[in-house]
Amino acid sequence: MENIEGYIQRILFRNEENGYTVMEVVSGEDTVTCFGAAAYVHQGEYVKIEGEYVVHPVYGPQLKLSGLQLQAPKDAMSMERYLASGAIKGIGLALAARIVTMFGDDTYRILEEEPERLAEVHGISMRKAKEIADQLTEQREMRRALLFLQQYGIAVNLAVKIYQKYGDLLYEIIRENPYRIAEDITGVGFKMADEIAERVGILQDSSFRISCGLTYLLQQASLEGHTYLPKEVLFDRGQELLGVDSSRFEEPMTELLIQRRIVCREQGGVTAVYHGGTYHTELSAAHRLLELNCDFPQEGKAERFLEKETGQHIELHQLQRQAVQEAAAHGVLVLTGGPGTGKTTTINMMIRYFIQEKMQFVLAAPTGRAAKRMTEATGYEAQTIHRLLELSGEHYEKDGGMVFGHDDENPLETDVIIIDEMSMVDIFLMEALLKAVVRGTRMILVGDVNQLPSVGPGSVLKDMIESECFPVVRLTHIFRQAAQSDIVTNAHRIHEGRQIMLDNNSKDFFFLQRTDAEVILQSIIYLVEKKLPPYVHAKPFDIQVLSPMRKGTLGIENLNRVLQRHLNPPEPGKEEKEYRDGLFREGDKVMQIKNNYQTEWQIRNSLGILADQGVGVFNGDVGVIKEIDQFNETMTVLFDECREVVYPFAALDELELAYAVTIHKSQGSEYPAVVMPLLSGPRMLFNRNLLYTAVTRAKTCVTIIGDRGTVQKMIENENEQKRYSGLKERLWEAL
């Protein structure tokens, strides 16, 4: 073990996420490169370091830190060096020299004990002396806090958040109720707070712990798509998480109810327990939807329009005609139907009617891909809902909710809003949209209710239909041209629970019987790389592999590793970045796997001139890695062939390879060809709903590889994963 003392000459690198620092320390006549956790030190400071020398293959000997202590500067020269380093804002070289000239070796004591005396130095007013003193105090307290929190395993960036939130109160909070930080600070979860509490010595059955555990479970349920949990389910999960008998939960539950952090409602024969914010979001959405659901006298306008249009050889089914009439006559309309039933034709006819009536309309969808498809299908620009509402990139301080430019105080100025792919819209996005819509605006909500529900919490489309509070038109007639596609006919057979033909007498729906996972893997590679691209006139990158699972030979994690090697192999000059158990490579197909409302994006024209910019990259967005910059530690991804997003290496946990994606993540997308391995898996996951969603993602060709019996069992299994949502009940309550 080596021990050195000296001053920090230069900070060469610092990772703000975890405090990892590389720095040059001058000790006597030697300059030593040191590395390790040292977030709280600045250039020019005097330090005592303990560590071991290691030899870097490129940079040679370096000292790996195991301990670091700040030391008071030894003399006037050391003090001047520290003051001139920029560690204290407002003090430069000249001023540092004047301070040390005035106070000499006593400078450090003056700064610590009598900082007001800095006003004796020419060029420093009493106000500036106070500012310098405040900075020194802040730095000292920050270091103390970081060192205190580090012993509990808290990363530097979170430690800074905790200090900024609580200041000197953090010591009391950590020792008495560390669960508060899980409730108040984004990025600190129950498990981290629980580890701290265990080290502090807080009892396992503490009411603080139980309260925090129950609210944590409700937040986790939200990530699973639920807006509430039945009390019995919550208590079962709580008992498993906390290791405490559920009989101890009633008192903390009552306290949470009094504080209005949770809400309990009797519905569907159970006690539904909501996180307070989620309940009020559902309630708000219900009230706003009912307020919009007014009638508009038509006096036969829509009927006359349809007679004129259908007289010009436009084929419309009676249900499509009904949908146009309902859209003209009501404030809210739900239009649902499977593939090939004419949803797009119906939307286009509605648009023509509104244009005739000189009404303004906007088109939107939950994702960039869905919006692009809507634009291509209608000929009019469609935006993402986030873009339509002008996402600001800010958050509500208390609950981390999104902040939009359009809301109650600045509503959308339009007569009609048409939203496609409504099955993907969760309750939080729906309520944000409704806030920006005033009574008198028509809302037309279009989607396939038989697809998988939204990734976010709630079942908005399904609950609205089941509530029977709004006009609903279900398109069921499959048009002649669509009926020629086995993708369309098989999708409807799957939905109806009827078995599909797997005899390969088809031009767009194929099945390969294989029962060995490794053989299936090789078949996927052959299809994606060689067979399918010329058949569907697309690039291998456009062929999408969909899997129900993440793990295993046929899970997306392994599929992505294998497909990356074949579709984007390493080449000289092609940069790579190792990350966790895998790597990213320039040219890779990647997907954003969490909503980030603050990430900035830019669109540049062919000359590289900025054409547009905004914020927000969302769960499910797919792009291609354009550049990996090792020097600046950034990775640039191009989304939707136009939006550039620059990710620091510290944020790469928001991305994963997307040669293969889960069926859930494919919602709202359409691909030239889909390849789907189906061999075996959990019954709850391998169900009819999942297979239906996967099949309907394909535009030109579906290929299933696996076991015929597995496909047949999926069609027979109509047991979807239960999703707890209460918009239907809120609508009934509001009525």
XYZ file of C-alpha atoms in Angstrom:
735
model
C 0.000 0.000 0.000
C 1.396 3.400 -1.042
C 0.822 6.740 0.720
C 1.463 10.108 -0.934
C 0.687 13.757 -0.178
C 0.471 16.561 -2.687
C -1.748 18.953 -4.598
C -4.099 18.139 -7.477
C -2.545 19.664 -10.566
C -5.225 18.599 -13.044
C -8.537 16.735 -13.165
C -8.136 14.675 -16.349
C -11.569 13.016 -16.290
C -14.611 12.776 -14.059
C -17.761 10.697 -14.430
C -20.487 12.792 -12.815
C -22.677 9.706 -12.460
C -20.464 7.750 -10.060
C -17.676 10.180 -9.155
C -14.935 8.151 -10.853
C -12.028 10.571 -11.314
C -8.647 10.497 -13.038
C -6.264 13.214 -11.826
C -2.624 14.270 -11.720
C -1.228 14.787 -8.206
C 2.094 16.591 -7.701
C 3.928 15.051 -4.751
C 7.366 16.589 -4.188
C 9.113 16.430 -7.533
C 6.924 13.607 -8.885
C 3.626 13.828 -10.785
C 1.428 10.782 -10.117
C -1.670 9.808 -12.116
C -4.337 8.628 -9.663
C -7.790 7.153 -10.334
C -10.801 6.103 -8.300
C -13.880 7.519 -6.539
C -13.099 11.164 -5.734
C -16.079 13.272 -6.699
C -15.629 15.852 -3.973
C -12.108 17.105 -4.732
C -11.085 20.066 -6.887
C -8.054 21.121 -8.836
C -5.484 22.858 -6.597
C -6.529 21.116 -3.375
C -3.982 19.429 -1.096
C -4.694 15.718 -0.511
C -3.394 12.664 1.277
C -3.840 9.509 -0.795
C -3.638 5.819 -0.031
C -3.612 3.237 -2.819
C -1.812 0.643 -4.903
C 0.111 1.079 -8.129
C -1.223 -0.700 -11.223
C 0.199 -0.659 -14.751
C -2.143 0.549 -17.497
C -1.298 -1.024 -20.909
C -1.326 2.422 -22.587
C -0.732 5.015 -19.857
C 1.752 3.119 -17.685
C 1.900 3.144 -13.840
C -1.100 4.700 -12.045
C -2.177 4.826 -8.422
C -5.534 3.162 -7.748
C -7.208 4.997 -4.837
C -8.351 3.135 -1.761
C -8.488 6.188 0.487
C -8.348 9.971 0.133
C -8.335 12.776 2.691
C -8.333 16.521 2.128
C -5.493 18.330 3.903
C -5.116 21.971 4.851
C -2.606 23.664 2.515
C 0.861 23.416 4.101
C 2.046 26.926 3.306
C 1.249 30.202 1.554
C 2.376 28.823 -1.819
C 0.023 25.841 -1.548
C -2.814 28.148 -0.533
C -2.219 30.442 -3.484
C -2.173 27.479 -5.858
C -5.535 26.276 -4.465
C -7.184 29.702 -4.643
C -5.969 30.262 -8.227
C -7.222 26.852 -9.436
C -10.804 28.018 -10.050
C -12.215 25.950 -7.190
C -13.722 29.150 -5.759
C -15.772 31.156 -8.217
C -14.621 34.768 -8.538
C -10.995 34.242 -7.503
C -8.409 34.229 -10.287
C -4.616 34.289 -10.393
C -4.174 37.974 -9.518
C -6.704 37.995 -6.682
C -5.313 34.768 -5.223
C -1.846 36.365 -5.115
C -3.186 39.487 -3.336
C -5.032 37.383 -0.706
C -1.942 35.322 0.102
C 0.307 38.405 0.088
C -1.957 39.972 2.712
C -2.410 36.965 5.015
C 0.598 34.727 4.264
C 0.687 31.353 6.009
C -2.390 32.389 8.030
C -4.592 32.440 4.869
C -6.222 29.051 5.441
C -7.264 29.927 9.002
C -8.647 33.284 7.871
C -10.791 31.580 5.204
C -12.089 29.009 7.693
C -12.644 31.188 10.753
C -12.733 34.871 9.716
C -13.720 35.005 6.018
C -15.135 38.535 6.468
C -11.516 39.760 6.709
C -11.147 39.052 2.967
C -12.733 42.499 2.543
C -9.383 43.947 3.702
C -7.895 42.822 0.366
C -7.945 45.358 -2.465
C -10.637 44.360 -4.966
C -12.821 42.378 -2.522
C -15.934 44.066 -1.192
C -17.745 42.883 1.923
C -20.418 41.375 -0.353
C -17.823 39.439 -2.343
C -16.141 38.274 0.870
C -19.485 36.881 2.018
C -20.002 35.117 -1.347
C -16.560 33.489 -1.067
C -17.289 32.445 2.513
C -20.617 30.923 1.424
C -18.887 28.948 -1.321
C -16.302 27.584 1.084
C -19.022 26.560 3.540
C -21.068 24.949 0.762
C -18.063 22.970 -0.484
C -17.210 21.852 3.027
C -20.804 20.754 3.769
C -21.157 19.069 0.382
C -18.002 17.016 0.964
C -19.176 16.037 4.415
C -22.557 14.963 3.000
C -21.051 12.979 0.118
C -18.673 11.161 2.450
C -21.553 10.422 4.844
C -23.821 9.082 2.083
C -21.048 7.108 0.392
C -20.828 4.791 3.383
C -24.394 3.708 2.571
C -23.522 2.868 -1.034
C -25.256 5.916 -2.527
C -23.846 7.013 -5.895
C -22.450 10.531 -6.188
C -25.164 11.988 -8.432
C -27.900 10.750 -6.077
C -25.955 11.964 -3.059
C -25.856 15.444 -4.587
C -29.651 15.310 -5.155
C -30.188 14.262 -1.540
C -27.979 17.060 -0.227
C -29.671 19.644 -2.456
C -33.090 18.456 -1.294
C -32.483 18.296 2.453
C -29.277 20.193 3.246
C -28.175 19.636 6.849
C -31.436 17.772 7.589
C -30.212 14.768 5.596
C -28.273 13.351 8.587
C -31.387 13.320 10.749
C -33.522 11.863 7.918
C -31.032 9.089 7.117
C -30.740 8.074 10.767
C -34.458 8.286 11.632
C -36.434 7.573 8.448
C -34.351 6.945 5.305
C -37.537 5.807 3.525
C -38.362 9.474 3.024
C -35.693 9.755 0.347
C -37.422 7.012 -1.676
C -40.637 9.056 -1.597
C -39.100 12.481 -2.258
C -36.280 11.874 -4.736
C -36.430 10.387 -8.211
C -33.800 7.684 -8.615
C -33.894 6.420 -5.025
C -36.040 3.313 -4.746
C -37.388 1.338 -1.850
C -34.621 -1.253 -2.019
C -31.866 1.348 -1.689
C -33.686 3.040 1.181
C -34.202 -0.380 2.791
C -30.482 -1.172 2.629
C -29.701 2.161 4.307
C -32.359 1.528 6.951
C -30.882 -1.880 7.719
C -27.416 -0.349 8.227
C -28.880 2.377 10.423
C -30.677 -0.256 12.510
C -34.341 0.544 11.794
C -36.639 -2.355 12.779
C -38.058 -4.637 10.092
C -41.671 -3.991 11.127
C -41.246 -0.209 11.395
C -44.331 1.650 10.150
C -41.998 3.818 8.022
C -40.726 0.687 6.299
C -44.174 -0.813 5.742
C -45.604 2.460 4.369
C -42.709 2.901 1.984
C -42.857 -0.754 0.945
C -46.576 -0.564 0.108
C -46.233 2.643 -1.932
C -43.202 1.106 -3.688
C -45.311 -1.930 -4.645
C -48.004 0.344 -6.100
C -45.338 2.134 -8.142
C -44.000 -1.230 -9.353
C -47.540 -2.270 -10.264
C -47.743 0.838 -12.434
C -44.673 -0.390 -14.347
C -46.586 -3.652 -14.949
C -49.481 -1.675 -16.455
C -51.806 -1.596 -13.443
C -53.431 1.563 -12.116
C -54.312 -0.164 -8.822
C -53.855 -3.440 -6.954
C -56.588 -5.319 -5.091
C -55.877 -5.027 -1.384
C -55.402 -8.792 -1.067
C -52.830 -8.827 -3.889
C -51.029 -5.795 -2.419
C -50.831 -7.435 1.024
C -49.555 -10.722 -0.441
C -46.829 -8.889 -2.350
C -46.067 -6.768 0.721
C -45.638 -9.806 2.938
C -43.213 -11.320 0.412
C -41.224 -8.093 -0.035
C -41.032 -7.012 3.605
C -40.910 -10.352 5.408
C -43.559 -9.004 7.792
C -46.983 -10.548 8.484
C -49.705 -8.629 6.623
C -51.638 -8.177 9.898
C -49.131 -5.374 10.624
C -50.126 -3.463 7.447
C -53.477 -1.995 8.522
C -52.136 0.832 10.685
C -49.577 2.085 8.108
C -52.323 1.782 5.440
C -54.633 3.994 7.504
C -51.851 6.560 7.890
C -51.266 6.548 4.108
C -55.000 7.108 3.561
C -55.045 10.034 6.013
C -52.041 11.559 4.206
C -53.919 10.988 0.895
C -50.927 9.182 -0.546
C -53.175 6.240 -1.395
C -56.870 5.928 -2.234
C -59.100 2.888 -1.616
C -62.269 2.213 -3.637
C -64.688 -0.723 -3.619
C -65.022 -1.879 -7.222
C -65.638 -5.195 -8.923
C -66.100 -6.928 -5.590
C -62.613 -6.029 -4.300
C -60.964 -3.176 -2.419
C -58.866 -1.406 -5.035
C -55.795 0.360 -3.620
C -54.486 3.216 -5.776
C -51.428 5.400 -5.547
C -53.042 8.811 -4.922
C -51.695 10.446 -8.079
C -52.825 7.585 -10.322
C -56.359 7.585 -8.905
C -56.783 11.311 -9.480
C -55.379 10.934 -13.011
C -58.044 8.324 -13.797
C -60.758 10.451 -12.207
C -59.663 13.569 -14.090
C -59.592 11.684 -17.411
C -63.109 10.337 -16.785
C -64.574 13.785 -16.033
C -62.887 15.370 -19.043
C -64.024 12.633 -21.431
C -67.638 12.952 -20.288
C -67.458 16.725 -20.611
C -66.347 16.380 -24.241
C -69.074 13.833 -25.018
C -71.693 16.287 -26.236
C -73.995 16.105 -29.277
C -73.814 18.286 -32.400
C -77.039 18.783 -34.421
C -76.371 17.649 -38.005
C -79.615 18.137 -39.906
C -78.573 15.477 -42.394
C -75.216 17.057 -43.381
C -73.166 13.883 -42.951
C -75.764 11.758 -44.771
C -75.807 14.124 -47.766
C -72.009 14.188 -47.835
C -71.853 10.383 -47.846
C -74.419 10.089 -50.619
C -72.351 12.425 -52.779
C -69.033 10.683 -52.009
C -70.279 7.121 -52.427
C -71.853 8.159 -55.708
C -68.304 8.634 -56.993
C -67.499 4.889 -56.831
C -66.037 4.943 -53.308
C -66.899 1.668 -51.600
C -68.068 2.135 -48.013
C -69.529 -0.513 -45.756
C -72.557 0.435 -43.675
C -70.418 0.402 -40.497
C -67.973 2.859 -42.096
C -70.865 5.147 -43.039
C -72.110 4.924 -39.449
C -68.650 5.874 -38.142
C -68.538 9.044 -40.290
C -72.039 10.029 -39.125
C -71.176 9.418 -35.465
C -67.965 11.442 -35.810
C -69.953 14.359 -37.179
C -72.646 14.143 -34.495
C -70.725 13.473 -31.266
C -67.897 14.965 -29.265
C -66.263 11.587 -28.592
C -66.184 8.552 -30.888
C -64.324 5.252 -30.521
C -63.567 3.468 -33.803
C -62.170 -0.045 -33.445
C -61.518 -2.976 -35.753
C -58.963 -5.534 -36.783
C -56.712 -5.555 -39.866
C -58.409 -5.213 -43.257
C -61.653 -3.791 -41.865
C -61.185 -0.319 -43.367
C -60.137 1.883 -40.443
C -57.851 3.973 -42.688
C -60.528 4.432 -45.376
C -62.958 5.525 -42.653
C -60.484 8.050 -41.229
C -59.884 9.476 -44.705
C -63.623 9.857 -45.273
C -63.988 11.636 -41.932
C -61.168 14.017 -42.911
C -62.907 14.809 -46.222
C -66.121 15.581 -44.352
C -64.400 17.924 -41.898
C -62.605 19.694 -44.760
C -65.944 20.209 -46.509
C -67.313 21.703 -43.294
C -64.248 24.002 -43.108
C -63.241 22.527 -39.759
C -59.646 22.422 -38.551
C -58.295 18.988 -37.638
C -55.087 17.465 -36.253
C -53.831 13.894 -36.530
C -51.690 12.180 -33.910
C -50.452 8.791 -32.700
C -48.522 7.598 -29.630
C -45.236 6.822 -31.424
C -43.154 8.301 -34.217
C -43.568 5.204 -36.367
C -47.341 5.134 -35.923
C -47.517 8.860 -36.747
C -45.434 8.281 -39.896
C -47.783 5.493 -41.008
C -50.786 7.731 -40.374
C -49.209 10.487 -42.502
C -48.604 8.041 -45.360
C -52.152 6.638 -45.119
C -53.964 10.003 -45.029
C -51.697 12.379 -46.938
C -51.854 14.835 -44.030
C -49.185 15.421 -41.406
C -49.579 13.397 -38.224
C -47.529 14.030 -35.092
C -46.781 12.107 -31.953
C -49.117 13.058 -29.115
C -46.108 14.384 -27.189
C -45.173 16.647 -30.105
C -48.764 17.792 -30.574
C -48.909 18.820 -26.909
C -45.446 20.450 -27.146
C -43.570 18.448 -24.557
C -41.333 20.861 -22.651
C -38.780 18.413 -21.245
C -39.499 19.611 -17.704
C -41.073 17.624 -14.863
C -43.464 18.443 -12.095
C -41.159 18.637 -9.107
C -43.319 16.516 -6.830
C -44.285 13.490 -8.948
C -42.054 13.621 -12.007
C -45.059 14.047 -14.337
C -44.657 15.495 -17.805
C -45.014 19.195 -18.503
C -46.580 20.188 -21.838
C -46.942 23.501 -23.630
C -50.634 22.763 -24.250
C -52.829 22.202 -21.199
C -55.875 23.731 -19.446
C -54.452 27.225 -19.751
C -53.226 26.873 -23.327
C -55.545 24.408 -25.105
C -55.163 23.126 -28.653
C -56.804 25.370 -31.241
C -58.590 22.862 -33.451
C -62.079 21.543 -34.139
C -61.225 17.861 -34.482
C -58.539 15.559 -33.040
C -58.052 12.086 -34.527
C -55.793 9.734 -32.555
C -54.670 6.433 -34.112
C -53.241 3.342 -32.335
C -55.227 4.181 -29.200
C -54.517 0.775 -27.661
C -50.992 2.095 -26.952
C -52.139 5.196 -25.036
C -51.790 4.910 -21.257
C -53.826 6.785 -18.651
C -51.189 9.473 -17.978
C -50.776 10.413 -21.640
C -54.547 10.324 -22.126
C -55.150 12.719 -19.252
C -52.430 15.065 -20.527
C -54.120 15.104 -23.943
C -57.567 15.715 -22.447
C -56.245 18.681 -20.460
C -55.466 20.395 -23.758
C -58.897 19.790 -25.336
C -61.820 22.163 -24.767
C -65.511 21.269 -24.849
C -66.804 21.556 -28.401
C -63.790 19.792 -29.891
C -64.480 16.409 -31.469
C -62.207 13.533 -30.389
C -62.038 10.453 -32.597
C -60.098 7.599 -31.007
C -59.070 4.821 -33.386
C -57.449 1.514 -32.470
C -57.593 -2.265 -32.363
C -58.862 -3.176 -28.910
C -57.741 -6.790 -29.409
C -54.062 -5.884 -29.439
C -51.898 -5.907 -26.330
C -52.605 -3.002 -23.941
C -50.312 -0.003 -23.528
C -46.849 -0.379 -22.010
C -47.775 2.314 -19.479
C -50.533 1.866 -16.874
C -54.204 1.576 -17.726
C -56.470 0.098 -20.408
C -57.883 3.328 -21.791
C -59.389 2.085 -25.061
C -60.791 -1.113 -23.582
C -62.243 0.636 -20.515
C -63.891 3.329 -22.649
C -65.562 0.692 -24.825
C -66.695 -1.447 -21.889
C -68.086 1.574 -20.025
C -70.723 2.041 -22.770
C -70.548 5.782 -22.073
C -69.537 6.746 -25.631
C -70.521 5.974 -29.209
C -68.469 2.984 -30.400
C -68.286 1.677 -33.960
C -66.744 -1.777 -34.390
C -65.622 -2.446 -37.954
C -66.008 -6.178 -38.586
C -66.357 -6.492 -42.368
C -63.139 -7.670 -44.037
C -62.824 -6.103 -47.466
C -62.234 -8.206 -50.555
C -58.659 -7.059 -51.198
C -57.650 -7.552 -47.544
C -59.338 -10.982 -47.484
C -56.816 -12.149 -50.097
C -54.078 -11.775 -47.478
C -53.536 -14.750 -45.185
C -52.004 -12.337 -42.649
C -55.391 -10.623 -42.339
C -57.532 -13.761 -42.419
C -55.289 -15.622 -39.966
C -55.244 -12.637 -37.597
C -59.043 -12.717 -37.464
C -59.079 -16.503 -37.028
C -56.628 -16.167 -34.120
C -58.803 -13.489 -32.506
C -61.876 -15.705 -32.855
C -60.033 -18.679 -31.343
C -60.051 -20.697 -34.569
C -56.988 -22.649 -35.668
C -54.996 -21.371 -38.635
C -53.680 -23.302 -41.625
C -49.975 -24.041 -41.296
C -49.586 -25.903 -44.594
C -47.566 -23.142 -46.372
C -50.076 -22.883 -49.226
C -49.788 -19.133 -48.883
C -47.888 -16.222 -50.356
C -47.580 -14.244 -47.123
C -47.941 -16.598 -44.136
C -45.386 -19.379 -43.574
C -44.658 -21.940 -40.883
C -41.445 -23.950 -40.403
C -41.737 -26.943 -38.073
C -38.591 -27.051 -35.910
C -38.203 -28.404 -32.374
C -34.527 -27.683 -31.663
C -33.720 -24.168 -30.427
C -30.300 -24.061 -32.111
C -31.804 -25.161 -35.438
C -34.462 -22.442 -35.098
C -31.709 -19.910 -34.451
C -29.878 -20.872 -37.654
C -33.159 -20.714 -39.612
C -33.817 -17.189 -38.332
C -30.367 -16.038 -39.447
C -30.870 -17.532 -42.922
C -34.331 -15.977 -43.328
C -33.361 -12.503 -42.112
C -30.018 -12.330 -43.872
C -30.719 -14.030 -47.196
C -34.207 -15.370 -47.921
C -36.708 -12.686 -46.898
C -35.075 -9.376 -48.028
C -35.464 -10.087 -51.794
C -38.899 -11.679 -51.230
C -40.386 -8.579 -49.571
C -38.098 -6.058 -51.358
C -36.539 -4.808 -48.117
C -33.179 -4.683 -46.371
C -32.231 -7.238 -43.700
C -32.453 -4.391 -41.146
C -36.149 -3.966 -42.007
C -36.999 -7.602 -41.272
C -38.117 -7.744 -37.644
C -37.639 -10.734 -35.366
C -40.303 -10.831 -32.632
C -40.104 -13.056 -29.570
C -42.401 -13.420 -26.554
C -39.401 -13.739 -24.227
C -36.227 -11.938 -23.184
C -34.213 -14.878 -21.821
C -33.103 -18.203 -23.260
C -31.736 -19.258 -26.653
C -34.764 -17.781 -28.443
C -35.156 -14.765 -26.155
C -34.348 -11.343 -27.585
C -31.124 -10.927 -25.585
C -29.456 -13.913 -27.245
C -31.137 -13.303 -30.617
C -29.743 -9.777 -30.704
C -26.203 -10.916 -29.966
C -26.351 -13.495 -32.750
C -28.060 -11.238 -35.305
C -25.616 -8.404 -34.556
C -22.706 -10.686 -35.496
C -24.320 -11.524 -38.845
C -26.028 -8.262 -39.847
C -23.454 -5.783 -38.512
C -20.131 -7.583 -37.995
C -17.020 -5.788 -36.723
C -14.945 -3.981 -39.336
C -11.770 -1.875 -39.245
C -12.729 1.717 -38.451
C -16.170 0.767 -37.105
C -16.226 1.999 -33.510
C -17.600 -0.149 -30.687
C -18.578 0.466 -27.079
C -18.698 -2.403 -24.620
C -21.591 -2.002 -22.222
C -22.522 -4.387 -19.451
C -22.716 -7.908 -20.941
C -22.724 -6.825 -24.582
C -21.594 -4.097 -26.910
C -22.897 -1.422 -29.246
C -21.373 -0.968 -32.687
C -21.711 1.811 -35.241
C -24.490 0.778 -37.619
C -26.411 -1.230 -34.998
C -30.200 -1.164 -34.878
C -31.228 -0.027 -31.371
C -34.369 0.728 -29.381
C -35.078 3.240 -26.619
C -36.439 1.223 -23.680
C -37.655 3.948 -21.319
C -39.390 7.289 -21.709
C -36.988 10.207 -21.468
C -38.856 13.491 -21.615
C -35.736 15.656 -21.377
C -33.413 14.183 -24.013
C -32.901 16.666 -26.845
C -33.044 15.732 -30.528
C -32.200 17.600 -33.728
C -33.074 17.261 -37.409
C -30.522 18.499 -39.933
C -30.944 18.914 -43.674
C -28.617 17.534 -46.362
C -26.258 20.481 -45.824
C -26.022 19.792 -42.088
C -28.056 22.914 -41.213
C -30.402 22.624 -38.230
C -33.964 22.253 -39.554
C -35.868 21.291 -36.400
C -35.293 20.377 -32.774
C -37.221 19.246 -29.740
C -37.170 17.066 -26.637
C -38.329 13.576 -25.802
C -37.316 10.061 -26.825
C -39.806 7.367 -25.944
C -40.081 3.720 -25.021
C -40.140 1.738 -28.294
C -38.466 4.328 -30.567
C -36.094 2.535 -32.967
C -32.963 4.019 -34.543
C -29.500 3.278 -35.894
C -26.176 4.092 -34.214
C -24.594 6.753 -36.403
C -21.426 7.481 -34.418
C -19.572 6.352 -31.296
C -17.223 9.064 -30.040
C -14.745 7.474 -27.632
C -13.005 10.766 -26.825
C -16.162 12.646 -25.794
C -17.794 9.441 -24.488
C -20.974 9.899 -26.518
C -23.050 7.830 -28.926
C -25.221 9.410 -31.637
C -28.387 7.583 -32.684
C -30.552 8.454 -35.694
C -34.268 7.838 -35.001
C -36.965 7.740 -37.702
C -34.207 8.324 -40.297
C -34.038 11.996 -39.296
C -33.903 12.748 -35.529
C -30.388 12.766 -34.094
C -29.959 12.099 -30.375
C -26.598 12.237 -28.589
C -26.300 9.894 -25.598
C -23.495 10.185 -23.037
C -22.048 6.757 -22.250
C -23.572 7.053 -18.765
C -27.070 6.957 -20.359
C -26.602 3.828 -22.490
C -28.851 1.865 -20.135
C -31.723 3.554 -22.012
C -30.863 1.617 -25.186
C -30.742 -2.007 -26.289
C -30.161 -3.801 -29.584
C -33.324 -4.106 -31.695
C -32.651 -6.746 -34.355
C -35.064 -8.757 -32.209
C -37.661 -7.149 -29.920
C -40.381 -8.454 -27.648
C -43.874 -8.542 -29.103
C -44.939 -6.007 -26.460
C -42.330 -3.537 -27.756
C -43.507 -3.963 -31.369
C -46.882 -2.322 -30.738
C -47.722 0.520 -33.098
C -45.064 -0.573 -35.587
C -45.441 -2.225 -38.980
C -42.690 -4.215 -40.679
C -42.301 -5.591 -44.226
C -41.738 -9.045 -42.734
C -41.958 -10.575 -39.269
C -40.082 -13.687 -38.128
C -41.318 -15.253 -34.913
C -39.733 -18.186 -33.004
C -42.383 -20.084 -30.988
C -41.093 -23.199 -29.254
C -42.112 -23.169 -25.595
C -42.706 -20.747 -22.762
C -44.914 -19.828 -19.793
C -48.635 -20.343 -20.443
C -49.525 -16.900 -19.077
C -47.272 -15.305 -21.691
C -47.960 -17.619 -24.657
C -51.552 -16.552 -25.258
C -53.910 -15.642 -28.104
C -53.616 -11.898 -27.551
C -49.820 -11.990 -27.904
C -49.929 -14.053 -31.122
C -52.587 -11.777 -32.610
C -50.517 -8.665 -31.902
C -47.383 -10.203 -33.454
C -49.144 -11.332 -36.632
C -50.764 -7.928 -37.169
C -47.352 -6.208 -37.100
C -46.478 -7.658 -40.534
C -47.291 -5.835 -43.770
C -46.138 -8.342 -46.400
C -45.029 -11.587 -44.774
C -45.200 -13.577 -41.510
C -42.931 -16.554 -40.810
C -43.392 -18.619 -37.652
C -40.602 -21.062 -36.781
C -41.123 -23.614 -34.055
C -43.607 -26.159 -32.808
C -47.051 -26.517 -34.387
C -48.502 -27.582 -31.039
C -47.247 -24.375 -29.366
C -49.017 -22.216 -31.973
C -52.256 -24.186 -31.540
C -52.090 -23.912 -27.741
C -51.516 -20.141 -27.961
C -54.692 -19.776 -30.029
C -56.639 -21.865 -27.496
C -55.228 -19.896 -24.540
C -57.340 -16.762 -24.161
C -56.077 -16.099 -20.633
C -54.487 -12.675 -20.965
C -52.363 -11.332 -18.162
C -54.810 -9.565 -15.861
C -54.478 -5.784 -15.915
C -56.014 -3.844 -13.056
C -57.439 -0.564 -14.344
C -60.372 1.524 -13.176
C -61.212 4.115 -15.853
C -64.506 2.309 -16.518
C -65.474 2.600 -12.834
C -64.390 6.268 -12.726
C -66.621 6.980 -15.747
C -69.582 5.314 -14.037
C -68.875 7.243 -10.825
C -68.657 10.534 -12.730
C -71.972 9.854 -14.479
